[in-house]
């Protein structure tokens, strides 16, 4: 398991060691000891899975403290452009966007700390699977509009399929003005 720093504190990309043989392949998708050795100390309490048709954008979502969620995300099948925004006011990369191509051919994954808004665009029909460090808490859900002009995210898809709920998310500036605790 190789862990690649991103320049964002606590945000790392993970490449598993893949064992191939004439049956197929095997890899450890998660290993608590390896994570702990890299200072990733979250205990995960919920696994989520979603299927997205090509052209879907989900996000940008996050839960506010004390229900903030760190997420360990990957695709089981397909390919997504994963996008996170650092919403931690104290961070050197506050308000900065990080893009990560998650591809089931690479079996790579992304460890996203608490305090990040998260979303992805399905570049193919994709099954998205992730671990969360806190349980779902609907009342704490918030996020940022996917096509916010301040962030100007290039999702890599035209005419995306977006939920009504996501179309009603606040802009980045509206989010910041609320001054809520993100982690
Ligand atoms: C997130 C969640 C949702 N739900 C229910 C609530 C809705 O009735 C239904 C669909 O929820 P939603 O439209 O919020 O699903 P996504 O748009 O995939 O949301 C997720 O997508 C982005 C990319 C994320 O990072 C978050 O983990 C999460 O917000 O599942 C639950 O029962 N438990 C849950 O943990």
PDB file of C-alpha atoms and ligand atoms in Angstrom:
ATOM      1  CA  UNK A   1       0.000   0.000   0.000  1.00  0.00           C
ATOM      2  CA  UNK A   2       1.585   3.263  -1.180  1.00  0.00           C
ATOM      3  CA  UNK A   3       0.353   6.539   0.336  1.00  0.00           C
ATOM      4  CA  UNK A   4       0.846   9.720  -1.719  1.00  0.00           C
ATOM      5  CA  UNK A   5       0.680  13.163  -0.109  1.00  0.00           C
ATOM      6  CA  UNK A   6      -1.412  15.806  -1.898  1.00  0.00           C
ATOM      7  CA  UNK A   7      -0.217  19.059  -0.375  1.00  0.00           C
ATOM      8  CA  UNK A   8      -3.491  19.240   1.618  1.00  0.00           C
ATOM      9  CA  UNK A   9      -3.039  18.319   5.312  1.00  0.00           C
ATOM     10  CA  UNK A  10      -4.457  14.827   5.961  1.00  0.00           C
ATOM     11  CA  UNK A  11      -5.650  14.302   2.358  1.00  0.00           C
ATOM     12  CA  UNK A  12      -3.776  11.334   0.850  1.00  0.00           C
ATOM     13  CA  UNK A  13      -4.173   9.126  -2.210  1.00  0.00           C
ATOM     14  CA  UNK A  14      -3.658   5.410  -1.678  1.00  0.00           C
ATOM     15  CA  UNK A  15      -2.427   2.804  -4.156  1.00  0.00           C
ATOM     16  CA  UNK A  16      -2.757  -0.797  -2.923  1.00  0.00           C
ATOM     17  CA  UNK A  17      -0.192  -3.531  -3.576  1.00  0.00           C
ATOM     18  CA  UNK A  18      -1.970  -5.781  -6.120  1.00  0.00           C
ATOM     19  CA  UNK A  19      -1.232  -9.512  -6.199  1.00  0.00           C
ATOM     20  CA  UNK A  20      -2.048 -10.963  -9.636  1.00  0.00           C
ATOM     21  CA  UNK A  21      -2.142 -14.624 -10.580  1.00  0.00           C
ATOM     22  CA  UNK A  22      -3.833 -16.826 -13.159  1.00  0.00           C
ATOM     23  CA  UNK A  23      -7.149 -16.569 -11.149  1.00  0.00           C
ATOM     24  CA  UNK A  24      -7.230 -12.765 -11.214  1.00  0.00           C
ATOM     25  CA  UNK A  25      -5.960 -10.416  -8.489  1.00  0.00           C
ATOM     26  CA  UNK A  26      -6.052  -9.650  -4.732  1.00  0.00           C
ATOM     27  CA  UNK A  27      -5.306  -6.507  -2.765  1.00  0.00           C
ATOM     28  CA  UNK A  28      -5.888  -5.140   0.722  1.00  0.00           C
ATOM     29  CA  UNK A  29      -8.343  -2.274   0.237  1.00  0.00           C
ATOM     30  CA  UNK A  30      -7.967  -1.025   3.825  1.00  0.00           C
ATOM     31  CA  UNK A  31      -5.456  -1.788   6.587  1.00  0.00           C
ATOM     32  CA  UNK A  32      -5.832  -0.041   9.947  1.00  0.00           C
ATOM     33  CA  UNK A  33      -2.190  -0.587  10.889  1.00  0.00           C
ATOM     34  CA  UNK A  34      -0.896   1.000   7.662  1.00  0.00           C
ATOM     35  CA  UNK A  35      -3.289   3.915   8.134  1.00  0.00           C
ATOM     36  CA  UNK A  36      -2.268   4.380  11.784  1.00  0.00           C
ATOM     37  CA  UNK A  37       1.431   4.250  10.800  1.00  0.00           C
ATOM     38  CA  UNK A  38       0.672   7.245   8.524  1.00  0.00           C
ATOM     39  CA  UNK A  39      -1.165   9.110  11.270  1.00  0.00           C
ATOM     40  CA  UNK A  40      -4.607   8.334   9.853  1.00  0.00           C
ATOM     41  CA  UNK A  41      -6.334   7.465  13.127  1.00  0.00           C
ATOM     42  CA  UNK A  42     -10.025   7.586  12.231  1.00  0.00           C
ATOM     43  CA  UNK A  43     -12.283   4.723  13.281  1.00  0.00           C
ATOM     44  CA  UNK A  44     -14.797   4.072  10.490  1.00  0.00           C
ATOM     45  CA  UNK A  45     -18.368   3.389  11.585  1.00  0.00           C
ATOM     46  CA  UNK A  46     -20.356   3.343   8.341  1.00  0.00           C
ATOM     47  CA  UNK A  47     -19.784   1.990   4.830  1.00  0.00           C
ATOM     48  CA  UNK A  48     -21.750   3.556   1.974  1.00  0.00           C
ATOM     49  CA  UNK A  49     -22.202   2.487  -1.635  1.00  0.00           C
ATOM     50  CA  UNK A  50     -23.871   4.229  -4.562  1.00  0.00           C
ATOM     51  CA  UNK A  51     -24.277   3.586  -8.266  1.00  0.00           C
ATOM     52  CA  UNK A  52     -24.076   6.551 -10.618  1.00  0.00           C
ATOM     53  CA  UNK A  53     -24.848   6.573 -14.305  1.00  0.00           C
ATOM     54  CA  UNK A  54     -22.265   8.236 -16.567  1.00  0.00           C
ATOM     55  CA  UNK A  55     -22.764  12.016 -16.363  1.00  0.00           C
ATOM     56  CA  UNK A  56     -24.026  12.130 -12.742  1.00  0.00           C
ATOM     57  CA  UNK A  57     -22.557  14.657 -10.287  1.00  0.00           C
ATOM     58  CA  UNK A  58     -23.108  14.021  -6.581  1.00  0.00           C
ATOM     59  CA  UNK A  59     -22.083  16.817  -4.171  1.00  0.00           C
ATOM     60  CA  UNK A  60     -20.477  18.858  -2.904  1.00  0.00           C
ATOM     61  CA  UNK A  61     -21.526  17.451   0.474  1.00  0.00           C
ATOM     62  CA  UNK A  62     -20.344  17.510   4.070  1.00  0.00           C
ATOM     63  CA  UNK A  63     -21.740  17.107   7.590  1.00  0.00           C
ATOM     64  CA  UNK A  64     -21.074  19.809  10.193  1.00  0.00           C
ATOM     65  CA  UNK A  65     -19.456  19.168  13.579  1.00  0.00           C
ATOM     66  CA  UNK A  66     -19.983  17.201  15.778  1.00  0.00           C
ATOM     67  CA  UNK A  67     -21.116  14.883  12.969  1.00  0.00           C
ATOM     68  CA  UNK A  68     -18.313  15.768  10.532  1.00  0.00           C
ATOM     69  CA  UNK A  69     -17.218  12.767   8.486  1.00  0.00           C
ATOM     70  CA  UNK A  70     -13.810  11.717   7.275  1.00  0.00           C
ATOM     71  CA  UNK A  71     -14.323   9.570   4.143  1.00  0.00           C
ATOM     72  CA  UNK A  72     -12.186   6.844   2.601  1.00  0.00           C
ATOM     73  CA  UNK A  73     -13.471   6.692  -0.966  1.00  0.00           C
ATOM     74  CA  UNK A  74     -12.948   4.513  -4.037  1.00  0.00           C
ATOM     75  CA  UNK A  75     -14.748   3.071  -7.021  1.00  0.00           C
ATOM     76  CA  UNK A  76     -15.546  -0.640  -7.259  1.00  0.00           C
ATOM     77  CA  UNK A  77     -16.369  -0.416 -10.961  1.00  0.00           C
ATOM     78  CA  UNK A  78     -16.038   2.478 -13.400  1.00  0.00           C
ATOM     79  CA  UNK A  79     -14.255   5.810 -13.121  1.00  0.00           C
ATOM     80  CA  UNK A  80     -15.103   9.064 -11.341  1.00  0.00           C
ATOM     81  CA  UNK A  81     -13.496  12.464 -11.021  1.00  0.00           C
ATOM     82  CA  UNK A  82     -13.460  12.952  -7.278  1.00  0.00           C
ATOM     83  CA  UNK A  83     -13.414  16.560  -6.048  1.00  0.00           C
ATOM     84  CA  UNK A  84     -12.801  17.883  -2.540  1.00  0.00           C
ATOM     85  CA  UNK A  85     -12.698  21.443  -1.170  1.00  0.00           C
ATOM     86  CA  UNK A  86     -10.790  22.234   2.022  1.00  0.00           C
ATOM     87  CA  UNK A  87     -13.324  24.051   4.242  1.00  0.00           C
ATOM     88  CA  UNK A  88     -11.126  24.173   7.362  1.00  0.00           C
ATOM     89  CA  UNK A  89     -10.664  27.915   8.089  1.00  0.00           C
ATOM     90  CA  UNK A  90      -7.326  27.320   9.812  1.00  0.00           C
ATOM     91  CA  UNK A  91      -5.880  25.340   6.897  1.00  0.00           C
ATOM     92  CA  UNK A  92      -3.169  26.648   4.527  1.00  0.00           C
ATOM     93  CA  UNK A  93      -5.285  25.221   1.681  1.00  0.00           C
ATOM     94  CA  UNK A  94      -8.609  26.700   2.890  1.00  0.00           C
ATOM     95  CA  UNK A  95     -10.985  27.126  -0.056  1.00  0.00           C
ATOM     96  CA  UNK A  96      -8.681  25.219  -2.399  1.00  0.00           C
ATOM     97  CA  UNK A  97      -9.950  22.439  -4.682  1.00  0.00           C
ATOM     98  CA  UNK A  98      -8.255  19.052  -5.153  1.00  0.00           C
ATOM     99  CA  UNK A  99      -9.097  16.705  -8.028  1.00  0.00           C
ATOM    100  CA  UNK A 100      -8.473  12.943  -7.965  1.00  0.00           C
ATOM    101  CA  UNK A 101      -9.321  10.465 -10.726  1.00  0.00           C
ATOM    102  CA  UNK A 102     -10.587   7.307  -9.024  1.00  0.00           C
ATOM    103  CA  UNK A 103     -10.406   4.411 -11.468  1.00  0.00           C
ATOM    104  CA  UNK A 104     -11.343   0.786 -10.805  1.00  0.00           C
ATOM    105  CA  UNK A 105      -8.516  -0.170 -13.210  1.00  0.00           C
ATOM    106  CA  UNK A 106      -6.009   1.431 -10.792  1.00  0.00           C
ATOM    107  CA  UNK A 107      -7.890   0.466  -7.607  1.00  0.00           C
ATOM    108  CA  UNK A 108      -6.707   3.750  -6.118  1.00  0.00           C
ATOM    109  CA  UNK A 109      -8.536   5.467  -3.276  1.00  0.00           C
ATOM    110  CA  UNK A 110      -8.588   8.809  -1.466  1.00  0.00           C
ATOM    111  CA  UNK A 111      -8.564   9.449   2.286  1.00  0.00           C
ATOM    112  CA  UNK A 112     -10.514  12.670   2.919  1.00  0.00           C
ATOM    113  CA  UNK A 113     -10.262  14.206   6.418  1.00  0.00           C
ATOM    114  CA  UNK A 114     -13.145  15.827   8.280  1.00  0.00           C
ATOM    115  CA  UNK A 115     -13.744  19.419   7.181  1.00  0.00           C
ATOM    116  CA  UNK A 116     -13.762  18.824   3.421  1.00  0.00           C
ATOM    117  CA  UNK A 117     -16.709  19.239   1.066  1.00  0.00           C
ATOM    118  CA  UNK A 118     -16.811  16.204  -1.231  1.00  0.00           C
ATOM    119  CA  UNK A 119     -18.341  15.313  -4.561  1.00  0.00           C
ATOM    120  CA  UNK A 120     -17.682  13.365  -7.728  1.00  0.00           C
ATOM    121  CA  UNK A 121     -18.625  13.188 -11.384  1.00  0.00           C
ATOM    122  CA  UNK A 122     -19.215   9.741 -12.909  1.00  0.00           C
ATOM    123  CA  UNK A 123     -17.123   9.587 -16.096  1.00  0.00           C
ATOM    124  CA  UNK A 124     -18.487   6.061 -16.658  1.00  0.00           C
ATOM    125  CA  UNK A 125     -21.338   4.125 -15.020  1.00  0.00           C
ATOM    126  CA  UNK A 126     -19.686   3.647 -11.609  1.00  0.00           C
ATOM    127  CA  UNK A 127     -20.170   1.955  -8.252  1.00  0.00           C
ATOM    128  CA  UNK A 128     -18.773   4.266  -5.560  1.00  0.00           C
ATOM    129  CA  UNK A 129     -17.890   2.799  -2.163  1.00  0.00           C
ATOM    130  CA  UNK A 130     -16.646   4.598   0.940  1.00  0.00           C
ATOM    131  CA  UNK A 131     -16.067   4.381   4.668  1.00  0.00           C
ATOM    132  CA  UNK A 132     -17.204   7.180   6.987  1.00  0.00           C
ATOM    133  CA  UNK A 133     -15.790   8.141  10.404  1.00  0.00           C
ATOM    134  CA  UNK A 134     -19.195   9.315  11.647  1.00  0.00           C
ATOM    135  CA  UNK A 135     -22.757   8.157  11.193  1.00  0.00           C
ATOM    136  CA  UNK A 136     -25.194   9.829   8.810  1.00  0.00           C
ATOM    137  CA  UNK A 137     -26.866  12.760  10.535  1.00  0.00           C
ATOM    138  CA  UNK A 138     -29.369  14.394   8.180  1.00  0.00           C
ATOM    139  CA  UNK A 139     -29.784  17.559  10.271  1.00  0.00           C
ATOM    140  CA  UNK A 140     -26.017  18.189  10.007  1.00  0.00           C
ATOM    141  CA  UNK A 141     -25.857  17.801   6.237  1.00  0.00           C
ATOM    142  CA  UNK A 142     -24.743  20.786   4.185  1.00  0.00           C
ATOM    143  CA  UNK A 143     -22.547  21.485   1.189  1.00  0.00           C
ATOM    144  CA  UNK A 144     -21.749  23.783  -1.704  1.00  0.00           C
ATOM    145  CA  UNK A 145     -23.378  24.165  -5.113  1.00  0.00           C
ATOM    146  CA  UNK A 146     -21.484  22.006  -7.629  1.00  0.00           C
ATOM    147  CA  UNK A 147     -21.210  24.811 -10.215  1.00  0.00           C
ATOM    148  CA  UNK A 148     -20.308  27.542  -7.748  1.00  0.00           C
ATOM    149  CA  UNK A 149     -18.603  30.426  -9.589  1.00  0.00           C
ATOM    150  CA  UNK A 150     -15.993  31.078  -6.895  1.00  0.00           C
ATOM    151  CA  UNK A 151     -14.689  27.473  -6.943  1.00  0.00           C
ATOM    152  CA  UNK A 152     -15.212  27.139 -10.718  1.00  0.00           C
ATOM    153  CA  UNK A 153     -14.794  23.342 -10.636  1.00  0.00           C
ATOM    154  CA  UNK A 154     -14.265  21.559 -13.964  1.00  0.00           C
ATOM    155  CA  UNK A 155     -16.165  18.271 -13.418  1.00  0.00           C
ATOM    156  CA  UNK A 156     -15.355  16.887 -16.853  1.00  0.00           C
ATOM    157  CA  UNK A 157     -18.998  16.250 -17.759  1.00  0.00           C
ATOM    158  CA  UNK A 158     -21.469  18.228 -19.876  1.00  0.00           C
ATOM    159  CA  UNK A 159     -25.142  18.666 -18.892  1.00  0.00           C
ATOM    160  CA  UNK A 160     -24.740  16.678 -15.645  1.00  0.00           C
ATOM    161  CA  UNK A 161     -27.505  14.769 -13.886  1.00  0.00           C
ATOM    162  CA  UNK A 162     -27.788  16.482 -10.457  1.00  0.00           C
ATOM    163  CA  UNK A 163     -30.357  15.897  -7.675  1.00  0.00           C
ATOM    164  CA  UNK A 164     -32.908  18.585  -6.776  1.00  0.00           C
ATOM    165  CA  UNK A 165     -31.386  18.630  -3.312  1.00  0.00           C
ATOM    166  CA  UNK A 166     -27.920  19.374  -4.674  1.00  0.00           C
ATOM    167  CA  UNK A 167     -29.247  22.171  -6.904  1.00  0.00           C
ATOM    168  CA  UNK A 168     -30.432  23.930  -3.728  1.00  0.00           C
ATOM    169  CA  UNK A 169     -27.050  23.867  -1.938  1.00  0.00           C
ATOM    170  CA  UNK A 170     -25.519  27.245  -0.933  1.00  0.00           C
ATOM    171  CA  UNK A 171     -22.762  28.934  -2.898  1.00  0.00           C
ATOM    172  CA  UNK A 172     -19.244  28.989  -1.427  1.00  0.00           C
ATOM    173  CA  UNK A 173     -19.715  32.596  -0.301  1.00  0.00           C
ATOM    174  CA  UNK A 174     -23.103  31.817   1.283  1.00  0.00           C
ATOM    175  CA  UNK A 175     -21.546  28.818   3.056  1.00  0.00           C
ATOM    176  CA  UNK A 176     -18.650  30.897   4.414  1.00  0.00           C
ATOM    177  CA  UNK A 177     -21.003  33.667   5.569  1.00  0.00           C
ATOM    178  CA  UNK A 178     -22.825  31.122   7.774  1.00  0.00           C
ATOM    179  CA  UNK A 179     -19.556  30.604   9.693  1.00  0.00           C
ATOM    180  CA  UNK A 180     -20.503  27.080  10.766  1.00  0.00           C
ATOM    181  CA  UNK A 181     -18.103  24.634  12.452  1.00  0.00           C
ATOM    182  CA  UNK A 182     -16.931  22.140   9.851  1.00  0.00           C
ATOM    183  CA  UNK A 183     -14.853  19.717  11.937  1.00  0.00           C
TER     184      UNK A 183
HETATM  185  C1  LIG B   1     -25.511   9.955   2.630  1.00  0.00           C
HETATM  186  C2  LIG B   1     -26.656   9.109   3.137  1.00  0.00           C
HETATM  187  C3  LIG B   1     -27.893   9.156   2.548  1.00  0.00           C
HETATM  188  N1  LIG B   1     -28.899   8.376   3.030  1.00  0.00           N
HETATM  189  C4  LIG B   1     -30.211   8.439   2.352  1.00  0.00           C
HETATM  190  C5  LIG B   1     -30.806   9.826   2.269  1.00  0.00           C
HETATM  191  C6  LIG B   1     -31.514   9.832   0.941  1.00  0.00           C
HETATM  192  O1  LIG B   1     -32.859   9.388   1.102  1.00  0.00           O
HETATM  193  C7  LIG B   1     -30.776   8.816   0.083  1.00  0.00           C
HETATM  194  C8  LIG B   1     -29.859   9.446  -0.946  1.00  0.00           C
HETATM  195  O2  LIG B   1     -29.050  10.377  -0.250  1.00  0.00           O
HETATM  196  P1  LIG B   1     -28.210  11.445  -1.051  1.00  0.00           P
HETATM  197  O3  LIG B   1     -28.996  11.941  -2.226  1.00  0.00           O
HETATM  198  O4  LIG B   1     -27.700  12.460  -0.048  1.00  0.00           O
HETATM  199  O5  LIG B   1     -26.994  10.573  -1.603  1.00  0.00           O
HETATM  200  P2  LIG B   1     -25.645  11.159  -2.260  1.00  0.00           P
HETATM  201  O6  LIG B   1     -25.982  12.308  -3.150  1.00  0.00           O
HETATM  202  O7  LIG B   1     -24.943   9.996  -2.826  1.00  0.00           O
HETATM  203  O8  LIG B   1     -24.829  11.747  -1.029  1.00  0.00           O
HETATM  204  C9  LIG B   1     -23.508  11.328  -0.753  1.00  0.00           C
HETATM  205  O9  LIG B   1     -22.702  11.766  -1.800  1.00  0.00           O
HETATM  206  C10 LIG B   1     -21.592  12.572  -1.533  1.00  0.00           C
HETATM  207  C11 LIG B   1     -20.622  12.447  -2.670  1.00  0.00           C
HETATM  208  C12 LIG B   1     -20.944  12.379  -0.229  1.00  0.00           C
HETATM  209  O10 LIG B   1     -19.746  12.586  -0.045  1.00  0.00           O
HETATM  210  C13 LIG B   1     -21.783  12.046   0.919  1.00  0.00           C
HETATM  211  O11 LIG B   1     -21.276  10.899   1.563  1.00  0.00           O
HETATM  212  C14 LIG B   1     -23.201  11.819   0.641  1.00  0.00           C
HETATM  213  O12 LIG B   1     -23.814  13.073   0.856  1.00  0.00           O
HETATM  214  O13 LIG B   1     -30.000   8.036   1.005  1.00  0.00           O
HETATM  215  C15 LIG B   1     -28.746   7.535   4.104  1.00  0.00           C
HETATM  216  O14 LIG B   1     -29.684   6.823   4.528  1.00  0.00           O
HETATM  217  N2  LIG B   1     -27.515   7.489   4.710  1.00  0.00           N
HETATM  218  C16 LIG B   1     -26.455   8.235   4.275  1.00  0.00           C
HETATM  219  O15 LIG B   1     -25.347   8.144   4.858  1.00  0.00           O
END
